[in-house]
Coordinates of C-alpha atoms in Angstrom, one line a residue:
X20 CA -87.7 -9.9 -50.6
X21 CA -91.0 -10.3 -49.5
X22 CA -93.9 -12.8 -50.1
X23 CA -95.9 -9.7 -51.7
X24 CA -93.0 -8.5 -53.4
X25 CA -92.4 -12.0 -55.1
X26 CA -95.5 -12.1 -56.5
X27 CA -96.3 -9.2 -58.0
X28 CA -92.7 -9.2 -59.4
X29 CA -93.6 -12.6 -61.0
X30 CA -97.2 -11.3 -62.2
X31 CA -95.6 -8.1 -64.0
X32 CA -93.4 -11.0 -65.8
X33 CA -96.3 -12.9 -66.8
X34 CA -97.4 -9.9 -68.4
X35 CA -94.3 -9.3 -70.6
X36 CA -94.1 -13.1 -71.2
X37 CA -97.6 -13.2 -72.8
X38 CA -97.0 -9.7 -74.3
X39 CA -99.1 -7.6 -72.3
X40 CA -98.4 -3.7 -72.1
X41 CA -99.2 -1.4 -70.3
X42 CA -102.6 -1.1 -71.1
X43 CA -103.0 -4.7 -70.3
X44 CA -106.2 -6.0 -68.1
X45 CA -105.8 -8.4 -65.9
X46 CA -109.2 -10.3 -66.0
X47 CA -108.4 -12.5 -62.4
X48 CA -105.8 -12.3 -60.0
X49 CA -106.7 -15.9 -59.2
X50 CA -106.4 -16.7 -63.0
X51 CA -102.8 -15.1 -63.4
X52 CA -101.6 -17.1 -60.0
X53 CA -101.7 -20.4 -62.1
X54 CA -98.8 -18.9 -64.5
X55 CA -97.0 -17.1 -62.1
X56 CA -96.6 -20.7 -60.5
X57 CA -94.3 -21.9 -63.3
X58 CA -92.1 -18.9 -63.3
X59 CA -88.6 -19.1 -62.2
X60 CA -86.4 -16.4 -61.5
X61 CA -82.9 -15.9 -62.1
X62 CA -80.5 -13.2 -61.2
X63 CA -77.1 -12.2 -61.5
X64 CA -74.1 -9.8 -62.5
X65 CA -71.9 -9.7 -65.8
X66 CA -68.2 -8.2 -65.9
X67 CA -65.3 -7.6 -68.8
X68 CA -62.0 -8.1 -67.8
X69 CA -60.4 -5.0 -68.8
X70 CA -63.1 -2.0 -69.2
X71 CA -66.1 -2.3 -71.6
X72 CA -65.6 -0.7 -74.6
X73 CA -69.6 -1.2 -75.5
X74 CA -72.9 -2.6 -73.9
X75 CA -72.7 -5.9 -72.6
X76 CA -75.5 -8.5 -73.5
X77 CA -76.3 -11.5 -71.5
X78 CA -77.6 -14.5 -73.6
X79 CA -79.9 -17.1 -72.0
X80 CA -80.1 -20.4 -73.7
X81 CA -82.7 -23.0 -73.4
X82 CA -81.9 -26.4 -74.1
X83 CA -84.0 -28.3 -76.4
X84 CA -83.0 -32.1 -75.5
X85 CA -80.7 -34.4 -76.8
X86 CA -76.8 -34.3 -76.2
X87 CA -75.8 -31.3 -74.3
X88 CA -72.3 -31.0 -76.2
X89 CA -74.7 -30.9 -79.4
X90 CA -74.7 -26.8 -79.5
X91 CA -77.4 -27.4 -82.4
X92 CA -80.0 -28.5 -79.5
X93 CA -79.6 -25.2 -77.6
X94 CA -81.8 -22.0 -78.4
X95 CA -81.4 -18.4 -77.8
X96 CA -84.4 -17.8 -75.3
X97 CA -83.6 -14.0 -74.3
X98 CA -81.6 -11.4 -73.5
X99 CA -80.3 -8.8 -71.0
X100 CA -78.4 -5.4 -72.2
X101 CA -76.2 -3.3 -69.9
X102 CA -74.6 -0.2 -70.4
X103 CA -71.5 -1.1 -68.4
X104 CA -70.7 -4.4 -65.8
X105 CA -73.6 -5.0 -63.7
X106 CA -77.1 -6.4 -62.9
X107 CA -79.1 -8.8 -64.6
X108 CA -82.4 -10.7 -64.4
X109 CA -84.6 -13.3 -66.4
X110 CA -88.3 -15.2 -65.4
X111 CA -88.8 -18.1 -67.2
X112 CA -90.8 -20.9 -67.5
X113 CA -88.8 -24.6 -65.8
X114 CA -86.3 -25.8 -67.7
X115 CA -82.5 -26.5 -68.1
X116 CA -80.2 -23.5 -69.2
X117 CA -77.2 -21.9 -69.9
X118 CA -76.0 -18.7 -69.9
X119 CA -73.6 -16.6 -72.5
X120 CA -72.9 -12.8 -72.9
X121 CA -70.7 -10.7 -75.3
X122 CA -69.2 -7.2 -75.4
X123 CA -71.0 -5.5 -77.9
X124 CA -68.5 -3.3 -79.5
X125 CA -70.0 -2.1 -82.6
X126 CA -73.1 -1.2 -80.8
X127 CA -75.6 -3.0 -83.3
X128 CA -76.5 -5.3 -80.2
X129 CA -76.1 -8.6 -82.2
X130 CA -72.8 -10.3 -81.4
X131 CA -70.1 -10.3 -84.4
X132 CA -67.4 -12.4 -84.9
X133 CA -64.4 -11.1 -83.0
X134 CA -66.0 -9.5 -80.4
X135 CA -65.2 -10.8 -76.7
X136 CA -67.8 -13.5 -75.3
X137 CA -68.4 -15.8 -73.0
X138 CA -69.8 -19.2 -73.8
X139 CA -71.8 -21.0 -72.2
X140 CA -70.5 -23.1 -69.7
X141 CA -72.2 -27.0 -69.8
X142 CA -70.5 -27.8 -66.4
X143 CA -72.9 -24.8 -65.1
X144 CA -76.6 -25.3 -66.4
X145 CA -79.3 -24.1 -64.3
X146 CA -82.2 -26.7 -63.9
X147 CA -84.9 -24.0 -63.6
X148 CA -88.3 -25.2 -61.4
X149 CA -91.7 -24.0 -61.2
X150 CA -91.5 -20.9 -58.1
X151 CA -88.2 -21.0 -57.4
X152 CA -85.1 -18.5 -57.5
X153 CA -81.2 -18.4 -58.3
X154 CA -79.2 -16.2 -57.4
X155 CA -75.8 -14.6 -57.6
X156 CA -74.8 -16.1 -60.9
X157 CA -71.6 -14.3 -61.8
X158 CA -70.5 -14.3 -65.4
X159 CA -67.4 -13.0 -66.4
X160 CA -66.1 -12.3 -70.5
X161 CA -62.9 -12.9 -71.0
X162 CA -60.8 -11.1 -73.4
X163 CA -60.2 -12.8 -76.6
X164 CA -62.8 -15.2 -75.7
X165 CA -65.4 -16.3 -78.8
X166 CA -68.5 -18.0 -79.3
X167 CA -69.1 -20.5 -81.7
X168 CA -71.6 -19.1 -84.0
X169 CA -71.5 -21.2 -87.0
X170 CA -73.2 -24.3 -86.2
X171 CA -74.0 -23.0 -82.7
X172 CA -76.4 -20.8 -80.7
X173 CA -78.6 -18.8 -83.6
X174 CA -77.6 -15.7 -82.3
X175 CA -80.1 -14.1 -85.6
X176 CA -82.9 -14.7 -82.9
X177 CA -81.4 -11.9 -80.8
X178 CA -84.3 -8.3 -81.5
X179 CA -81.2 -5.8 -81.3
X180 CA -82.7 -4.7 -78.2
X181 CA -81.3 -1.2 -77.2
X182 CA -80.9 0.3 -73.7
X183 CA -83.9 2.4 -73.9
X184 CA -86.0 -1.0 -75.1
X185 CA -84.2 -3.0 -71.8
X186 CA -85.0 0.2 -69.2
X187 CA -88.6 -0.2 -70.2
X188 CA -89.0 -3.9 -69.7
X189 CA -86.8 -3.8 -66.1
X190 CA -88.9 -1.1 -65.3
X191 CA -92.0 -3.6 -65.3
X192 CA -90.2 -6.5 -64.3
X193 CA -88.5 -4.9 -61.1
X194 CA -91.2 -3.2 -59.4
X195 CA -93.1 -4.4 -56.5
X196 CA -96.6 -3.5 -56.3
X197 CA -98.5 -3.8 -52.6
X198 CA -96.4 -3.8 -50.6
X199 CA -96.8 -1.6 -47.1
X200 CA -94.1 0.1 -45.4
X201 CA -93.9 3.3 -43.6
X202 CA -92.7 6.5 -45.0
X203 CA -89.2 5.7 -42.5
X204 CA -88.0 2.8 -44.8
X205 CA -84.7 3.1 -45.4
X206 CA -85.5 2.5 -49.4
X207 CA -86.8 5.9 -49.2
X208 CA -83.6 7.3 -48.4
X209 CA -82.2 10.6 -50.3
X210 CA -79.1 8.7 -51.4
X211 CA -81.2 6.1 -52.8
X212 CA -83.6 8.6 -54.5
X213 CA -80.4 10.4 -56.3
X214 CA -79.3 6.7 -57.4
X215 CA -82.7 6.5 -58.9
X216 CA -81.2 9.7 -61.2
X217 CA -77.7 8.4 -61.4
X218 CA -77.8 4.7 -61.3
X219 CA -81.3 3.6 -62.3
X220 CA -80.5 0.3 -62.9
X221 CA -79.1 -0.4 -59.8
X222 CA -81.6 1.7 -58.0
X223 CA -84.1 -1.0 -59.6
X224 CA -82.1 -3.7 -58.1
X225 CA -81.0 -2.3 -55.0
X226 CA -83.8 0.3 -53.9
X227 CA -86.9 -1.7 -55.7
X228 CA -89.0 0.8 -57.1
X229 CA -92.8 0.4 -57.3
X230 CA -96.3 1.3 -55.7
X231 CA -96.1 1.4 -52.1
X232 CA -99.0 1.1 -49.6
X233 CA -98.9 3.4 -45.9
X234 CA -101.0 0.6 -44.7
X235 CA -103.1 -2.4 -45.2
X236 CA -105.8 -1.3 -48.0
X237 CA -109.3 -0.5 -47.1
X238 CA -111.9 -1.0 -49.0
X239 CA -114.1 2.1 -47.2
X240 CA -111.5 4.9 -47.8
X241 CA -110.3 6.3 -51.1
X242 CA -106.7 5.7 -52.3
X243 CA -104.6 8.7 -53.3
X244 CA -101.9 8.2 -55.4
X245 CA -98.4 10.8 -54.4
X246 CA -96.1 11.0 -57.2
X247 CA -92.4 12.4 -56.8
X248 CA -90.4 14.8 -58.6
X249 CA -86.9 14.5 -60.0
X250 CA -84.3 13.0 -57.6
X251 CA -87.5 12.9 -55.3
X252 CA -89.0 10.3 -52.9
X253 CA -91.9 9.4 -50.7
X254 CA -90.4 11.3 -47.8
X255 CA -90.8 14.5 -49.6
X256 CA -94.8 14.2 -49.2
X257 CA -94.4 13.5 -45.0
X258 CA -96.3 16.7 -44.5
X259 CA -98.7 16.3 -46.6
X260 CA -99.3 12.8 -46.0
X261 CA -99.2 13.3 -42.1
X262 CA -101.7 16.0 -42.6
X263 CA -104.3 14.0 -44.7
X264 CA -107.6 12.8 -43.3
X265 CA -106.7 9.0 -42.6
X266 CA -110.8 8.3 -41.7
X267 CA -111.5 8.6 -45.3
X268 CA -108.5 8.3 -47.5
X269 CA -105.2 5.9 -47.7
X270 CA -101.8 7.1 -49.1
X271 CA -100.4 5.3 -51.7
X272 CA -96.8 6.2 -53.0
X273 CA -95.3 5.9 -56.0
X274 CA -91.7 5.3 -56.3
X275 CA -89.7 5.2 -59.6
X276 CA -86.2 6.0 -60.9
X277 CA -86.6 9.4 -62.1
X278 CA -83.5 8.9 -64.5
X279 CA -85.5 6.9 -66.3
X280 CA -87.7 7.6 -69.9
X281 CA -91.2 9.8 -68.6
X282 CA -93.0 7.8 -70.7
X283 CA -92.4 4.4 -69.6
X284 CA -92.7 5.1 -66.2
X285 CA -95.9 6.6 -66.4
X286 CA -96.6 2.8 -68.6
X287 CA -95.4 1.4 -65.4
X288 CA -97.6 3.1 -62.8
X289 CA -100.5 2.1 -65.6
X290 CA -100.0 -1.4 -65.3
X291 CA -99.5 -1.2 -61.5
X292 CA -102.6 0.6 -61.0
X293 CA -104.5 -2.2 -63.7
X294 CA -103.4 -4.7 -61.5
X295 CA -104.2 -3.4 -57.9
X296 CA -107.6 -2.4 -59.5
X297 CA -108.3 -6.1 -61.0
X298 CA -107.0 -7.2 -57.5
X299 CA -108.8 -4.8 -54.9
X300 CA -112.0 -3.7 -56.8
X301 CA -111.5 -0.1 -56.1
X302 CA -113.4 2.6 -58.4
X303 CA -111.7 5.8 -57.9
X304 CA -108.2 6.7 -57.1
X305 CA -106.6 10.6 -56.9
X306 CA -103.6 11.6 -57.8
X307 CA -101.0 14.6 -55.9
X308 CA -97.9 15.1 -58.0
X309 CA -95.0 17.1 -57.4
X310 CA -92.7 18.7 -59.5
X311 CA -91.7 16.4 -62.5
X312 CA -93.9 13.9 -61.4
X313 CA -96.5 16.3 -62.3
X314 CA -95.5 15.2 -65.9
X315 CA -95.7 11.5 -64.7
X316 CA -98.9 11.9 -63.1
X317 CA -100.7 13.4 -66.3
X318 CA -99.3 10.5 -68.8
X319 CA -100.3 8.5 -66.3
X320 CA -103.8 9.7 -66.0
X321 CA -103.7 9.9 -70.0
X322 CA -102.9 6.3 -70.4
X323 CA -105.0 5.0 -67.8
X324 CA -108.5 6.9 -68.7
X325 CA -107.7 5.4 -72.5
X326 CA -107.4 1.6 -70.8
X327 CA -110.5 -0.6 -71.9
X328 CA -111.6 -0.9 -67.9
X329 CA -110.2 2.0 -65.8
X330 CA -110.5 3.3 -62.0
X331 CA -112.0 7.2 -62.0
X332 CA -109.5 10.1 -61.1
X333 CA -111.8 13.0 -60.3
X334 CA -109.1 14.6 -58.6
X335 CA -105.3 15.6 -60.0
X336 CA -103.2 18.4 -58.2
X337 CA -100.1 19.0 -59.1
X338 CA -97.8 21.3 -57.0
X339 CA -94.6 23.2 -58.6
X340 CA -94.4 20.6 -62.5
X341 CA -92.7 22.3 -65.5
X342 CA -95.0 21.8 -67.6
X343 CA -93.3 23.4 -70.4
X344 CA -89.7 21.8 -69.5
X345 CA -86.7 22.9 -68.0
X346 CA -83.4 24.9 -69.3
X347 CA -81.3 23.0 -67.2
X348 CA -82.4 19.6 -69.0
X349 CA -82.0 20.9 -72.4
X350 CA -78.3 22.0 -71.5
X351 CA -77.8 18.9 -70.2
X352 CA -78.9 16.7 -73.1
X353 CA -76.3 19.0 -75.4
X354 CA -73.7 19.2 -73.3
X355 CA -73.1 16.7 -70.3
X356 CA -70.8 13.4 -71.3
X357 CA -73.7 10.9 -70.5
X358 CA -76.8 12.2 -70.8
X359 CA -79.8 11.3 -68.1
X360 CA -82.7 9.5 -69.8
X361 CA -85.3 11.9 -68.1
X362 CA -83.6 15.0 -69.1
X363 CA -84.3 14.5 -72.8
X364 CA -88.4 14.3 -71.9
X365 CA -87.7 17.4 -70.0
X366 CA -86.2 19.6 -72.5
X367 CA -88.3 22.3 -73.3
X368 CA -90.6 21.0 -76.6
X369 CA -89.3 17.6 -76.2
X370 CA -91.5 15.4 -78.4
X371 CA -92.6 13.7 -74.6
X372 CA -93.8 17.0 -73.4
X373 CA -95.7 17.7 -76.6
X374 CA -97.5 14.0 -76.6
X375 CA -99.0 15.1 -73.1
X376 CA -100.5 17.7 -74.4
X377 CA -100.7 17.0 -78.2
X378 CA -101.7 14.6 -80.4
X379 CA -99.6 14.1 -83.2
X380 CA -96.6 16.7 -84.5
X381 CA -96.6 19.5 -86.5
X382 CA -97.6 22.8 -85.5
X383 CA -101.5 22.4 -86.3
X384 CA -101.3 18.9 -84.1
X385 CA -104.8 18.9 -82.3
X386 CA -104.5 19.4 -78.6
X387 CA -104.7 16.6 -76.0
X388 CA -106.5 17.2 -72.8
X389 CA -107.3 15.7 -70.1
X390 CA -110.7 13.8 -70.2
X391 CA -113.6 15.5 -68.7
X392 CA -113.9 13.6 -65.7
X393 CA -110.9 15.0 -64.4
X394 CA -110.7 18.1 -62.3
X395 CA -107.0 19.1 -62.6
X396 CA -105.8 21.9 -59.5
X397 CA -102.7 23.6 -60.9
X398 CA -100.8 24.8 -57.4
X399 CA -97.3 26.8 -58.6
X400 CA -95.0 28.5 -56.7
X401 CA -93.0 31.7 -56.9
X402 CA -90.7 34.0 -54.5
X403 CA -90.0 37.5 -54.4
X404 CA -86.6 37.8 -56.0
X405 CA -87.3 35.0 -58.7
X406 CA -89.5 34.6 -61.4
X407 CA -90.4 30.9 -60.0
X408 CA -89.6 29.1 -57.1
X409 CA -86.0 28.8 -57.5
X410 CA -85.9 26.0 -59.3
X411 CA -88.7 26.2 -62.3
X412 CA -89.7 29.0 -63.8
X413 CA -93.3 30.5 -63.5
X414 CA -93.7 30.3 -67.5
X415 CA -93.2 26.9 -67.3
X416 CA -95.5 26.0 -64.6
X417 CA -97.6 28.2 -66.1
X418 CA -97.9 26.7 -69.6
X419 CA -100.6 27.6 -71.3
X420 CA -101.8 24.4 -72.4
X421 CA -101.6 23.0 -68.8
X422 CA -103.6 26.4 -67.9
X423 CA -106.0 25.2 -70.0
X424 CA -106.8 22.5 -68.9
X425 CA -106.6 22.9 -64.9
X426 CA -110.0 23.7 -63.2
X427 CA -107.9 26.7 -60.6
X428 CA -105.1 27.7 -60.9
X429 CA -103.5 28.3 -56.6
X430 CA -100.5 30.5 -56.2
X431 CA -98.7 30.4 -53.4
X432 CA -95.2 32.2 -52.2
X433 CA -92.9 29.0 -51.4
X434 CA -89.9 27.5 -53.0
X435 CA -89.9 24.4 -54.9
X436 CA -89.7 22.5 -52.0
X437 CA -91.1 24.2 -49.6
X438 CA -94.6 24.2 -51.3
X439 CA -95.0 20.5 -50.0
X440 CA -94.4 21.6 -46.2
X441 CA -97.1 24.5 -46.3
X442 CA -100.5 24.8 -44.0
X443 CA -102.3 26.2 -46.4
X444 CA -101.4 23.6 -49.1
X445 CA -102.1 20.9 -46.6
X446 CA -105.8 22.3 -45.8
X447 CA -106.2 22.9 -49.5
X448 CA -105.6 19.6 -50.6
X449 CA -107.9 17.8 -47.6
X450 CA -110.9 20.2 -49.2
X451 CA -110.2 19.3 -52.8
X452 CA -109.8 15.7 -51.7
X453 CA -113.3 16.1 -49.7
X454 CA -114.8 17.8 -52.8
X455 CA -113.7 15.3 -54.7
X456 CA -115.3 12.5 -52.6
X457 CA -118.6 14.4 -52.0
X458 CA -119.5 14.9 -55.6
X459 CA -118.4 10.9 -56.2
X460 CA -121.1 10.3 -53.5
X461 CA -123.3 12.1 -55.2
X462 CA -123.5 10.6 -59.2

C-alpha cells in the first residue's frame, strides 16, 4: 500500500471516528494529520467451521485496565458485519485489544445466547500504537463455541448494524484518494471491475477503489472527473482520455464497486472530492459519466453543490445513463437468489432514482434539478435495429425529467459501448470542456 494511500485511508477514518459524513469539510489537511497520527489499523479475515448459516460479526474489545481475566474491565469498542467468511478492518485510536465474532443466526445482528462465537482470546491481545498496522489476524468460530455474556463483554452496546449500514462505512474507509497511476494498472482490470459487481467487498480489499489521479495534479489545468458505468472501469474512458487536451485539463478517475448502494457511493466521491478540494485549493472540477455512473455522477453533483464550501461543476456530460432505470435490474431484484445492491437503485421508479430527480414521494413531490450553475450535455445512443443502444433503452436515456434539465440533448448512432470510442464524441467533449473553461475565465 502506498504512502498516499495510507493516509488518505486513515483521514477517511478520522472522519467516521469523529462522525463526519459525507458532507463533511475538512477545514486543514495539516489540522486532520495530528489525528490521523494516533490511528492504528488492523486487518484481518473471519471463518465458521462448517458453512454460515447467517452474517458473521466481528467484535472488537477495548480493554479498560485492571486484570485482564476480569471480563467486567473489557468494552465493546466496534464492529464488523459480513455476509459470509471473509474480510475485516478497524482504525483505532492506541490501545490494548481483543477480538470476538459470532454467527449471527437470527439475523437481528446482536449476538444471542446459543449462537456460535468466538471469545476473545487473552493470550492474543493486540497492543495497538499510534501509525502502525496489523495484519492478517485470522479468527475462526467454532461450532458450539459461546461467549460469556452475563457478567462479560456488554454486547447491548452493539447498533444492530446491517450489511447495507457496514457497505456504506467500508466504502469510506477503504478508498484511497490521490493516488496516480496510469490507466495500465492492473487494478483496473475487467475481472477486477466484474468483482466490483460480484464481490464488492473483496473488490474493496483487493482492487482498492477510490479517486485516481493520471498524473501529478497541477494547479494550472482544470481536473475532470470520469465516472464508470456498471461492471465498468477506468479503461473504458482510454479514448476519451487519450484524446483530451492534456495542456489545459487533468483526468481524474473514479473507481468504485458498482455492486454497491448508488447512493452511498455518490456520498463517497463527495467526501473524496471535499478532501482533495480542502487539500489542493482547486475551484472547478467537470464531470464525464458513463452509463450508470451517469446516475452516480448527478447524486454526486447534487450532494456536492448542497455542501457548505463546494468546488464549481460548470460542466456534466453524461454519455448512454438510464436515467429512468433498467428492466433487467428490476427482474433481477424479483427474481435472482442474491440480489445485487445496485440493481435495486436501478429498477425502474426505484425510490433512488426518484430522489435524483425528486424531492420527497408522492406523486405531486416537487422536482429536483440540477442547480443552475450546471450545464448538463445529455449524449445517448441508438442503433438501427434497436430502440437504444443494445443495452438501455432510448426512453430511458431519454427521461423526461433528465431532458429537462440537460442544456443539449447529442444523439449519436453507437452502442453502449461504443459511444466512448467515437471521433465525434471525443471532439465534442474537448469543445464543451473548452466552453466550459472560457466562460469560467470570463465571470
Amino acid at each position: 500500500m502506498s504512502n498516499s494511500t495510507r493516509r488518505w485511508l486513515a483521514i477517511a477514518m478520522v472522519a467516521l471516528l469523529l462522525g463526519g459524513g459525507a458532507g463533511c469539510v475538512f477545514r486543514t489537511v495539516a489540522e486532520q494529520q495530528q489525528k490521523i497520527d494516533a490511528l492504528c489499523q488492523l486487518w484481518g479475515s473471519v471463518a465458521t467451521e462448517r458453512q454460515s448459516q447467517g452474517t458473521l460479526v466481528v467484535v472488537l474489545a477495548r480493554f479498560r485496565g485492571g486484570d485482564l481475566r476480569q471480563t467486567s474491565n473489557w468494552s465493546v469498542f466496534d464492529h464488523f458485519v459480513l455476509e459470509q467468511s471473509g474480510r475485516w478492518f478497524f482504525a483505532v485510536s492506541p490501545g490494548t485489544y481483543g477480538l470476538a465474532a459470532f454467527e449471527d443466526s437470527n439475523g437481528d445482528r446482536i449476538y444471542q445466547p446459543g449462537e456460535s462465537a468466538l471469545r476473545v482470546d487473552e493470550r492474543r491481545l493486540i497492543q495497538c500504537q499510534p501509525g502502525t498496522e496489523v495484519r492478517d489476524i485470522a479468527l475462526a468460530i467454532p461450532e458450539g463455541g459461546r461467549l460469556r455474556v452475563e457478567g462479560g463483554l456488554d454486547m447491548r452496546a452493539l447498533e444492530g448494524r446491517s450489511i447495507h449500514d457496514q457497505m456504506r462505512l467500508s466504502l469510506l474507509s477503504l478508498m484511497v484518494n490521490g493516488d496516480v497511476v496510469t490507466l495500465d494498472d492492473p487494478r483496473f482490470a475487467r475481472e477486477n471491475a466484474n468483482k466490483g459487481l460480484w464481490q464488492p467487498f473483496d473488490f474493496l480489499f483487493d482492487v482498492r477503489a477510490g479517486l485516481y489521479f493520471l498524473g501529478p495534479y497541477d494547479a494550472k489545468k482544470a481536473p475532470v472527473l470520469f465516472v464508470h458505468g456498471i461492471t465498468g472501469t477506468p479503461m473504458d474512458f482510454r479514448f476519451l482520455i487519450e484524446n483530451l487536451d492534456q495542456r489545459k485539463f487533468q483526468p481524474w478517475v473514479f473507481y468504485y464497486p458498482s455492486g454497491g448502494h448508488l447512493d452511498y457511493i455518490a456520498g463517497v466521491l463527495n467526501q473524496l472530492i471535499t478532501q482533495q478540494q480542502a487539500r489542493l485549493g482547486f475551484r472547478r472540477l467537470l464531470v464525464v459519466a458513463h452509463s450508470m455512473g451517469g446516475l452516480v455522477a448527478r447524486a454526486f453533483v447534487l450532494k456536492h453543490h448542497a455542501s457548505s464550501t463546494h468546488a464549481d461543476i460548470p460542466l456534466f456530460v453524461s454519455l448512454s445513463s438510464p436515467w429512468d432505470g433498467h428492466a433487467g435490474a428490476e427482474l433481477g431484484v424479483k427474481h435472482a437468489p442474491a440480489v445485487v445492491r445496485s440493481w435495486y437503485d436501478m429498477a425502474p421508479d426505484s425510490p433512488f432514482l426518484r430522489s435524483i430527480f425528486f424531492q420527497g414521494e408522492g406523486p405531486n413531490a416537487p422536482r429536483r434539478g440540477l442547480p443552475d450553475s450546471v450545464r448538463h450535455h445529455l449524449l445517448f445512443g441508438f442503433t438501427e435495429t434497436e430502440a437504444g443502444d443494445g443495452v438501455v433503452s432510448l426512453a430511458s436515456q431519454l427521461r423526461p425529467e433528465a431532458q429537462d434539465d440537460a442544456t443539449r440533448l447529442h444523439g449519436y448512432q453507437a452502442t453502449h459501448t461504443g459511444i466512448l470510442k467515437m471521433p465525434e464524441v471525443s471532439k465534442r467533449l474537448n469543445r464543451l470542456l473548452d466552453e466550459a473553461r472560457e466562460r469560467q475565465a470570463a465571470e
